[in-house]
Coordinates of C-alpha atoms and ligand atoms in Angstrom, one line a residue:
X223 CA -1.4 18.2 1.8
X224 CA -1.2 14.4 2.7
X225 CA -3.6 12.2 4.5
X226 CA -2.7 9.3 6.0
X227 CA -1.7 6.5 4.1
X228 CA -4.4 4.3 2.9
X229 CA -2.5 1.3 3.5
X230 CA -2.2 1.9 7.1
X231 CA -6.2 3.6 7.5
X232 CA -7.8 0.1 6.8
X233 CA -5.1 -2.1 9.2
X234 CA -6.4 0.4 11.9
X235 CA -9.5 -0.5 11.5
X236 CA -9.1 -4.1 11.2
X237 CA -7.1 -3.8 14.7
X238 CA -9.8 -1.6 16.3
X239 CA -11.7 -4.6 16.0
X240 CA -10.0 -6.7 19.1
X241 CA -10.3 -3.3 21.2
X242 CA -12.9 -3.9 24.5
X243 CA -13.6 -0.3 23.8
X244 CA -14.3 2.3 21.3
X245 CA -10.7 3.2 19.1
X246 CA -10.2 6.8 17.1
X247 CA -8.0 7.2 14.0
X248 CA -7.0 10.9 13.1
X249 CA -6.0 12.2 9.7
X250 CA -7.5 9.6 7.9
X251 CA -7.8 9.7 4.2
X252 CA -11.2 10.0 2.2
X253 CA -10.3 6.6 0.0
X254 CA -12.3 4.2 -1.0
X255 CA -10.5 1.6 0.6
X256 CA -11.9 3.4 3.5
X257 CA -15.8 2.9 3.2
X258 CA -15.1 -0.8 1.8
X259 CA -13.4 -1.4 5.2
X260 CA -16.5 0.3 7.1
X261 CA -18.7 -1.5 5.3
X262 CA -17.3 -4.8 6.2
X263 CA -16.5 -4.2 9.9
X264 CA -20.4 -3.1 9.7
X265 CA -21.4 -6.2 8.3
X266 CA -20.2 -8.4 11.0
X267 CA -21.7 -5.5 13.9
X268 CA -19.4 -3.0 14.6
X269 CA -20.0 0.5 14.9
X270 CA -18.2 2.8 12.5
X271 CA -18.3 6.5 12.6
X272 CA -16.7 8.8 10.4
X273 CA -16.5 12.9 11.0
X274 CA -14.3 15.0 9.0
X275 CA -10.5 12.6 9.1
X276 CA -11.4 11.3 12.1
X277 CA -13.3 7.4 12.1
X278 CA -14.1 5.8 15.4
X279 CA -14.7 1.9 15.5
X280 CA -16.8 0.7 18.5
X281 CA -19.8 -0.4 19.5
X282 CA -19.6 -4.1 19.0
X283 CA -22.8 -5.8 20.5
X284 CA -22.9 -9.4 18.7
X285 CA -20.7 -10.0 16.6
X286 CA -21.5 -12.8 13.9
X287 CA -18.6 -14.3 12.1
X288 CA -18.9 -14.0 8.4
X289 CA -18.0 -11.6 6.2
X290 CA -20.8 -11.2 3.2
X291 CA -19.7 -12.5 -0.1
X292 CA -20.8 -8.7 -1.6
X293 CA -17.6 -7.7 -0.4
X294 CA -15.3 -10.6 -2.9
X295 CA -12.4 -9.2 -4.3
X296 CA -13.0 -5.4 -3.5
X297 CA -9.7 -4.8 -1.2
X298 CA -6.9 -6.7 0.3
X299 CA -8.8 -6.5 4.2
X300 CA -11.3 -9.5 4.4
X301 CA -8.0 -11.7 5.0
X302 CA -6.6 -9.6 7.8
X303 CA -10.0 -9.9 9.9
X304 CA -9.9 -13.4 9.9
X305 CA -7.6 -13.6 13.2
X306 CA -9.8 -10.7 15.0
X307 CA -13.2 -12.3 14.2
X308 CA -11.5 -15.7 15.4
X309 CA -10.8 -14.1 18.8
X310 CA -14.3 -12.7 19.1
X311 CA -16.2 -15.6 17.9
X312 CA -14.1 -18.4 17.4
X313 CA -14.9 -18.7 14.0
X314 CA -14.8 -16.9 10.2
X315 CA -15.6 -17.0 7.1
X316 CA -13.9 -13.7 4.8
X317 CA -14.6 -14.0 0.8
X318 CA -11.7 -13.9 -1.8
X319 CA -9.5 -11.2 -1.5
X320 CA -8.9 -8.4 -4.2
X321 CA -7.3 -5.5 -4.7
X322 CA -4.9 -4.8 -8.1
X323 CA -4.3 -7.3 -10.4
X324 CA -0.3 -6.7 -10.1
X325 CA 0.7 -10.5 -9.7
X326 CA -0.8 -14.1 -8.3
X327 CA -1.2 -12.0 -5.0
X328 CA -1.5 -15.3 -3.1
X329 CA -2.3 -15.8 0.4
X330 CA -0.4 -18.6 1.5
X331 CA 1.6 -17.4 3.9
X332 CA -1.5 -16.2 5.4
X333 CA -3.0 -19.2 5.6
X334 CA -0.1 -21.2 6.9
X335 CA 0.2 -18.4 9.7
X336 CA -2.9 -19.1 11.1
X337 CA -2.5 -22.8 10.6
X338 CA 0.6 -22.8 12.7
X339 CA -1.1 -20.5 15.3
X340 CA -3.8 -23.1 15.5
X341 CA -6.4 -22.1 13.4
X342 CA -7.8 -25.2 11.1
X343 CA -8.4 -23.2 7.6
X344 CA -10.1 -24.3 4.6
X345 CA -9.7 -22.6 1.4
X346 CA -12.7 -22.8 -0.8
X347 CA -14.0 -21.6 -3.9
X348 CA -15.9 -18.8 -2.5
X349 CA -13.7 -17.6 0.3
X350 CA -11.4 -18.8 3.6
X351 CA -13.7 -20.7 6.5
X352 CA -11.8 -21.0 10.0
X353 CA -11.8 -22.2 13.0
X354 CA -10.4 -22.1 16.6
X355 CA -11.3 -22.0 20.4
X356 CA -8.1 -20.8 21.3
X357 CA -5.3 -19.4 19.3
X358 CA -1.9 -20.2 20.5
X359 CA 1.5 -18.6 20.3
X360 CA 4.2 -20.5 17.9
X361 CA 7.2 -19.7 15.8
X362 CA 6.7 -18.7 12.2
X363 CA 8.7 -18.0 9.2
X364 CA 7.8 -15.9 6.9
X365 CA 9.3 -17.1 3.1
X366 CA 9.3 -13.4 2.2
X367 CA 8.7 -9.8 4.3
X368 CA 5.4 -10.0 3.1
X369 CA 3.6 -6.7 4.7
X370 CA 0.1 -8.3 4.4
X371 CA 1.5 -11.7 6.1
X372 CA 3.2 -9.6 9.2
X373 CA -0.2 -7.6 9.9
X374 CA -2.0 -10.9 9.7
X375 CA 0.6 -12.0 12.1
X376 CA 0.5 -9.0 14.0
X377 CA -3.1 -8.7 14.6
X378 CA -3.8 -12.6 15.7
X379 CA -1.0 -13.0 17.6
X380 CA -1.2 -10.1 20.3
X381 CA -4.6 -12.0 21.9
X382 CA -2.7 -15.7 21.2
X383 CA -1.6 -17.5 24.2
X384 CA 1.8 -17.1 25.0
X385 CA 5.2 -16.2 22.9
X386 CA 4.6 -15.7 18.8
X387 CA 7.9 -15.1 17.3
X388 CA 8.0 -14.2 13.6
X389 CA 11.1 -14.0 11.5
X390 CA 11.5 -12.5 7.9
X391 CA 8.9 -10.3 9.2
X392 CA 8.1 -7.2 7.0
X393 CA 9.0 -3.6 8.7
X394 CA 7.4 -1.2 6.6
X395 CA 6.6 2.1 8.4
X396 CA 3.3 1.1 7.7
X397 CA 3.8 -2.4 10.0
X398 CA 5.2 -0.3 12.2
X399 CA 2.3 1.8 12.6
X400 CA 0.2 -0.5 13.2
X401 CA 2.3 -2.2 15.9
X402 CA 2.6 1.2 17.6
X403 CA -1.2 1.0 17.8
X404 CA -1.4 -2.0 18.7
X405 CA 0.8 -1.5 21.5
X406 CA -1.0 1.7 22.8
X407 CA -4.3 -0.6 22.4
X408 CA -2.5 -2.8 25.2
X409 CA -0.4 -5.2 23.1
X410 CA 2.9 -6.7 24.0
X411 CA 5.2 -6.4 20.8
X412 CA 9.6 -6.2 20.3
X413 CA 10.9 -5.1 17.2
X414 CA 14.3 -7.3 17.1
X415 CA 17.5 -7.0 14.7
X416 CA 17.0 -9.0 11.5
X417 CA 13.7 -8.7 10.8
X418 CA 12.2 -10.5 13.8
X419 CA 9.2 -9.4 15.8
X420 CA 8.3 -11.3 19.0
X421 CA 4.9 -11.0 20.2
X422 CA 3.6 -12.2 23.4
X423 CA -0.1 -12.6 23.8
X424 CA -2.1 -10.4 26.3
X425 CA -5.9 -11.2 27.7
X426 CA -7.3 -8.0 26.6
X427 CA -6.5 -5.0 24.7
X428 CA -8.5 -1.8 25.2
X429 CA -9.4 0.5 22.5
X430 CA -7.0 3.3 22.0
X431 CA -6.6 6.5 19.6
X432 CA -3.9 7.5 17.2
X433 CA -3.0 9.9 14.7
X434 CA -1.8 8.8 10.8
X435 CA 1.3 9.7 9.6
X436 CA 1.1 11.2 5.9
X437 CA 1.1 8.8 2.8
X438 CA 4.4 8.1 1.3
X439 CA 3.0 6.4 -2.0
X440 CA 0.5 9.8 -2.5
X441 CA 3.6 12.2 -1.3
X442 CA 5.8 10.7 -3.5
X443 CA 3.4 10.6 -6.8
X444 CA 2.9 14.7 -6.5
X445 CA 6.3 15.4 -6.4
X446 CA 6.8 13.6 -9.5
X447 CA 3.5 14.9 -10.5
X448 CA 5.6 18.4 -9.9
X449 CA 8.6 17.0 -11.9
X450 CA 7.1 15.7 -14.9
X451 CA 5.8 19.3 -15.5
X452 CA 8.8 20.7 -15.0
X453 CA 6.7 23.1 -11.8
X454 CA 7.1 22.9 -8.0
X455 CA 4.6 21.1 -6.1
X456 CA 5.0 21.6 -2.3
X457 CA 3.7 18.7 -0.4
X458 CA 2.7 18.6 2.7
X459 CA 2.1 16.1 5.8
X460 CA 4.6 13.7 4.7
X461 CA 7.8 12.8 7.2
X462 CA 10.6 12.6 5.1
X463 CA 11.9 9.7 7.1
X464 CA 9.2 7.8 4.9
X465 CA 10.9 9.2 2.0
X466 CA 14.4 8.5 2.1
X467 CA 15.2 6.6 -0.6
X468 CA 12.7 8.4 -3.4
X469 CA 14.0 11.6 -2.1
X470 CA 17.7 10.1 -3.3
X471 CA 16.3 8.3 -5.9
X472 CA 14.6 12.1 -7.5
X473 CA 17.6 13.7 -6.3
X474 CA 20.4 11.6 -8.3
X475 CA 18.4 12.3 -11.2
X476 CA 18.8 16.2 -10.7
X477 CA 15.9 17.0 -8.7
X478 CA 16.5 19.8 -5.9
X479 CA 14.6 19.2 -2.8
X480 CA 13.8 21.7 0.0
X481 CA 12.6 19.9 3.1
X482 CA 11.5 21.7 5.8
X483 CA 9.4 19.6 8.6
X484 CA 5.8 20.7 7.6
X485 CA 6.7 20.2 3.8
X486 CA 8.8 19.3 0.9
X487 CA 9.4 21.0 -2.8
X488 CA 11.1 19.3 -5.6
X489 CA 12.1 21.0 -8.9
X490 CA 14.2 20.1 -11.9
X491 CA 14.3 23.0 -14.3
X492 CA 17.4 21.7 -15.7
X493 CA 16.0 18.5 -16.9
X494 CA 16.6 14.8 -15.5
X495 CA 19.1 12.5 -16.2
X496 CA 18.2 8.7 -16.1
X497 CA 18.6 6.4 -13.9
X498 CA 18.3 2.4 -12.6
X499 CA 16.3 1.5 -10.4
X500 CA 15.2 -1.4 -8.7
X501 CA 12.2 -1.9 -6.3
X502 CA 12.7 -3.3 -2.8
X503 CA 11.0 -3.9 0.6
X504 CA 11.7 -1.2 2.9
X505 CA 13.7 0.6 3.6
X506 CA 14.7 0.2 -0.5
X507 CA 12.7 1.9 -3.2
X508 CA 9.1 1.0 -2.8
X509 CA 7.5 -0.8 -5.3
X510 CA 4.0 1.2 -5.4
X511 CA 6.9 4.6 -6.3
X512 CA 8.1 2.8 -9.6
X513 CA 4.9 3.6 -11.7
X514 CA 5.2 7.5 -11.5
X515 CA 8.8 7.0 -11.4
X516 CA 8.6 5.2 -15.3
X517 CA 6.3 8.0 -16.5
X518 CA 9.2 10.3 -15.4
X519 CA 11.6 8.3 -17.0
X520 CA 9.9 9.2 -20.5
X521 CA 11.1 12.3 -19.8
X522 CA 14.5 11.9 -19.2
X523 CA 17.5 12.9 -20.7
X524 CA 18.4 9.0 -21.6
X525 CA 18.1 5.4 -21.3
X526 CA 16.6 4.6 -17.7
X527 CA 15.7 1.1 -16.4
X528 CA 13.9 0.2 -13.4
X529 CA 13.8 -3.8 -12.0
X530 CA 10.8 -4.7 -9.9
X531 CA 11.4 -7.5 -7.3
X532 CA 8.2 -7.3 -5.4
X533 CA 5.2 -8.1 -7.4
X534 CA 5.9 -10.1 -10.6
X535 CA 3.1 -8.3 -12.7
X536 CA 3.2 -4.9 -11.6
X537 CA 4.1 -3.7 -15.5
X538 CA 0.5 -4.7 -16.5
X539 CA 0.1 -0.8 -16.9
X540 CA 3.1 -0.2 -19.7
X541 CA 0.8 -1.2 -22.8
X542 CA -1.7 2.2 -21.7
X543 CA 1.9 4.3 -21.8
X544 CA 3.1 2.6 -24.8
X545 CA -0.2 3.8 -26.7
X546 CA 0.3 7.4 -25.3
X547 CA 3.7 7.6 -26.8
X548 CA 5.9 6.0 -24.0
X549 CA 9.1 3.9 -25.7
X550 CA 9.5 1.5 -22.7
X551 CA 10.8 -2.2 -22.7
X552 CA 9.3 -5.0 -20.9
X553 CA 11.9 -7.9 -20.3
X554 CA 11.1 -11.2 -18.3
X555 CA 14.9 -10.7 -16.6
X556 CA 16.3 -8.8 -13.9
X557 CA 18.2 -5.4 -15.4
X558 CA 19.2 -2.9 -13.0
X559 CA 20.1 -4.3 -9.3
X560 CA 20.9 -8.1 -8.5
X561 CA 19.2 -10.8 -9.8
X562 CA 15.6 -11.5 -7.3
X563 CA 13.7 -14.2 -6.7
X564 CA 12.0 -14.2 -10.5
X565 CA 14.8 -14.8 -12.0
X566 CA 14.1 -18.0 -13.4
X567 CA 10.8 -17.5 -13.9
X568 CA 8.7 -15.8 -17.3
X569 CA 7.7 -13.1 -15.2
X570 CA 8.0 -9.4 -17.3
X571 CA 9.2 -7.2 -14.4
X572 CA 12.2 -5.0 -15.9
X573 CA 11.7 -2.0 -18.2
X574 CA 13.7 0.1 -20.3
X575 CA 12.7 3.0 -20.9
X576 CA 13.9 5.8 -23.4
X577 CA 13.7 9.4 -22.0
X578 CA 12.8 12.6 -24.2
X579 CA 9.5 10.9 -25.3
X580 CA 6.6 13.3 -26.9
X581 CA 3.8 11.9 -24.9
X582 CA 0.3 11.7 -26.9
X583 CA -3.0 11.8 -25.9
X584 CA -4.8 8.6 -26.0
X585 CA -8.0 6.6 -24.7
X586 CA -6.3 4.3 -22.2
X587 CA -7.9 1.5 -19.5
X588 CA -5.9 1.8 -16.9
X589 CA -6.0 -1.1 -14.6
X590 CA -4.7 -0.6 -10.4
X591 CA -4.8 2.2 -8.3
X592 CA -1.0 2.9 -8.8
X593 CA -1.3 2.8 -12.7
X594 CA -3.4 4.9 -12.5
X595 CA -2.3 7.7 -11.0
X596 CA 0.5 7.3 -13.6
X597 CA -1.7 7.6 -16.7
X598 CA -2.9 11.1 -15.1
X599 CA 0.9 11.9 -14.8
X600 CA 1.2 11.2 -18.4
X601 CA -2.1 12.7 -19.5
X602 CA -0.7 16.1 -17.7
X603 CA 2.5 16.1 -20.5
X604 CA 1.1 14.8 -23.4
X605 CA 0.4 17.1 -25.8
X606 CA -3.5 16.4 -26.6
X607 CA -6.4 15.5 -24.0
X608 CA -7.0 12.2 -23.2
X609 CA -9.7 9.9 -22.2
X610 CA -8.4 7.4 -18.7
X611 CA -10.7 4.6 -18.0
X612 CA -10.7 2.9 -14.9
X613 CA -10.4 6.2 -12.1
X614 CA -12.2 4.3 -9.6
X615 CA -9.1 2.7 -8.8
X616 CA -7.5 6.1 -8.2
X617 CA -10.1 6.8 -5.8
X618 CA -10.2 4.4 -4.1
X619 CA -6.8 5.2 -3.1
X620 CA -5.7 8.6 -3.3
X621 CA -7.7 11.0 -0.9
X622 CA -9.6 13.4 -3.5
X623 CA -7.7 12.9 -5.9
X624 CA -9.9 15.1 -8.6
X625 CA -9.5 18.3 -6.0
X626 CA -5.7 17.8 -5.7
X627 CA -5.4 17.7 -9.4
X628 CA -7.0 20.5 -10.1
X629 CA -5.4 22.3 -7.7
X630 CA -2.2 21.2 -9.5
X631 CA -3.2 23.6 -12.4
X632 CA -4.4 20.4 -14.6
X633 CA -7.7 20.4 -16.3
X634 CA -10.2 17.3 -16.2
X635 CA -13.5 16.2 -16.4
X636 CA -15.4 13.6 -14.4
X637 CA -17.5 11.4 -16.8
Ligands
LIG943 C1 1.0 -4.2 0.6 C2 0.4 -2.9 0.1 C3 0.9 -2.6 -1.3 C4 2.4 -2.7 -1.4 C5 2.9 -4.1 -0.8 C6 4.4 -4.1 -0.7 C7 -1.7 -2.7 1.2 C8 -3.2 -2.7 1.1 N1 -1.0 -3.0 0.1 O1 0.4 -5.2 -0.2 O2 0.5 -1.3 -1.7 O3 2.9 -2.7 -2.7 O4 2.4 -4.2 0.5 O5 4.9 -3.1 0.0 O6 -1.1 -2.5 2.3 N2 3.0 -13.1 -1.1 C9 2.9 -14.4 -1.2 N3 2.0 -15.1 -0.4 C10 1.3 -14.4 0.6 C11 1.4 -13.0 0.7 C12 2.3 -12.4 -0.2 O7 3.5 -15.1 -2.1 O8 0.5 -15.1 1.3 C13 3.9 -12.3 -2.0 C14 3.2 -11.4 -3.0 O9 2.7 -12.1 -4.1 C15 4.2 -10.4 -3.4 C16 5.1 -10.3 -2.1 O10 4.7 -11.5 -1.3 O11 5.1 -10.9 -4.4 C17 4.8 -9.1 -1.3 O12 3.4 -8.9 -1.0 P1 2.9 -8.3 0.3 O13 4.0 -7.5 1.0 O14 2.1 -9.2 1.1 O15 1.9 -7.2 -0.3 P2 0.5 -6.8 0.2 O16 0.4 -6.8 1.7 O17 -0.6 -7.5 -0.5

């Protein structure tokens, strides 16, 4: 059974925080991600309650402006609250942003967003400082669908004055979530053709209350989890609209799916053939899918390659799966798909990867939330135990992971 997706949980949250009244998120996950974010809304005075997967976020007395530098480089979130504490104080101050080390992660676009809206934003050593009495509506491009950039967008520009239009906008079920939320929350928001999104500011939005819609990354990773062990995982709470393309993706390899509209099974008793991949915005494969996807390439029956075109670093993880018996690849060139934008740069982001690999135990870091649910996958089909470092990341984004595992039929042990 599948939560809600974490990266939609925090966004929530974040928006909750321009609501004149209390807001309620159902089917939230237990993450990590989760606690961080209630931490920081608590930090600056909100109210945030949390009973079994439902979190309310009220309460807001006084607000004060800055976000405590405990919380540097923890999650991806202290960015997005910069245009929601700007509209309750008229000021901010958010530390460094974290979240996996999968490439330069800038936050320019972010910054030049709220520039253009008319927020005067200083970039220091220590974190981002703004400042703005009023924020006003403007046209922005966005140099690439960035899904962080549109939220930022999205969640200063629904209490701007007047018309924000945004082009190259990201539209990610996840952005779309939190849009729909948005709009239930009051907000005045059109999805056009082409990636444009044209937002006009209201005076007030009210709080409101939603339900999640299941996690695509965590649905996605126990189906391969089922794959890779050549058994049936059924997974529930997933729409399979969110699924689309990995359910193609599995099933050109061989995988048969049943879908019904409470769950999905995927088997492959037959084996897998290969395949080539490459990593897209959405609705193309997603890149936080390629990491199980690799492990199951290592169990192929071939030569598989998969191209990532979103983050430039996102292959940081390979060494930990070369050490555990993986034959994978790294190139700094685009195989598999059309060239993308780091094409000319020395950026390792392809991977070949040989299939029928004995997997081996090993004692392996592993180093972002994504990796490392792959290093379980390959723990689970190598053929001694082995020692993963690093799990915190896993928790902090898969909803109890440790249960769900075990309930998989794997054993483990919590050091
Ligand atoms: C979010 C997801 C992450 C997912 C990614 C893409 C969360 C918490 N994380 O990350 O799981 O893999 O979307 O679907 O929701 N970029 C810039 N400048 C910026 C912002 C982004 O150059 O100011 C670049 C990034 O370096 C990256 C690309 O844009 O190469 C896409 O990043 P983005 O879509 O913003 O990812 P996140 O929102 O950080």
């Amino acid at each position: 059974m599948v939560r809600g997706s974490k990266n939609a949980v925090t966004k929530h949250m974040v928006a909750a925080m321009l609501g004149s009244g209390p807001s309620k998120i159902h089917n939230a996950p237990e993450v990590g991600d989760v606690d961080i974010t209630a931490a920081m809304l608590e930090s600056v005075g909100f109210e945030v309650r949390r009973e079994r997967d439902e979190i309310t976020v009220g309460g807001a007395g006084a607000i004060q402006p800055s976000v405590p530098q405990a919380f540097t480089g923890l999650n991806r979130i202290p960015i997005l609250m910069l245009g929601p504490l700007l509209h309750r104080t008229g000021e901010a101050f958010v530390p460094l942003v974290g979240g996996d080390a999968i490439g330069r992660r800038p936050v320019d676009f972010h910054v030049a967003a709220l520039k253009a809206l008319g927020a005067e934003v200083s970039v220091g050593a220590d974190g981002i400082t703004a400042r703005a009495s009023r924020l006003r509506g403007t046209r922005i491009d966005l140099p690439y669908p960035s899904v962080g950039a549109t939220e930022a967008v999205l969640l200063t520009a629904v209490l701007a004055d007047g018309k924000t239009v945004l082009r190259n906008a990201a539209t990610e079920p996840e952005v779309v979530e939190l849009a729909l939320f948005l709009q239930r929350m009051g907000a005045n928001i059109e999805f056009s053709p082409d990636r444009r999104i044209v937002i006009e500011g209201v005076r007030a939005l009210r709080g409101a209350s939603t339900r999640l819609a299941g996690d695509r990354i965590e649905a996605f990773s126990y189906l391969v989890a089922g794959l890779i062990t050549r058994g049936e995982v059924r997974v529930h709470g997933c729409p399979q609209d969110r699924l689309v393309t990995a359910i193609t993706t599995l099933a050109k390899m061989g995988a048969r799916f049943e879908i019904t509209d409470e769950w999905m099974t995927a088997t492959a008793t037959d084996g897998l053939r290969p395949a080539a991949v490459h990593t897209d915005t959405h609705p193309g494969f997603m890149t936080d899918w390629h990491q199980p996807l690799l492990v199951l390439f290592t169990q192929a029956d071939g030569m598989s390659v998969l191209h990532e075109t979103v983050f430039e670093n996102r292959l940081v993880y390979v060494p930990a799966l070369q050490q555990m018996g993986g034959e994978i690849e790294v190139f700094a060139a685009c195989l598999g798909g059309p060239a993308c934008r780091f094409h000319d740069t020395d950026a390792v982001h392809s991977a070949v990867v040989r299939g029928g690999s004995k997997l081996r135990g090993a004692d392996v870091t592993l180093p972002d939330v994504r990796a490392g649910f792959s290093g379980v996958l390959a723990a689970a089909v190598a053929d001694q135990p082995s020692v993963l470092r690093g799990i915190a990341h896993i928790e902090r984004g898969y909803h109890r992971p440790f249960e769900q595992f075990t309930s998989l039929g794997l054993s483990l042990r919590r050091n």
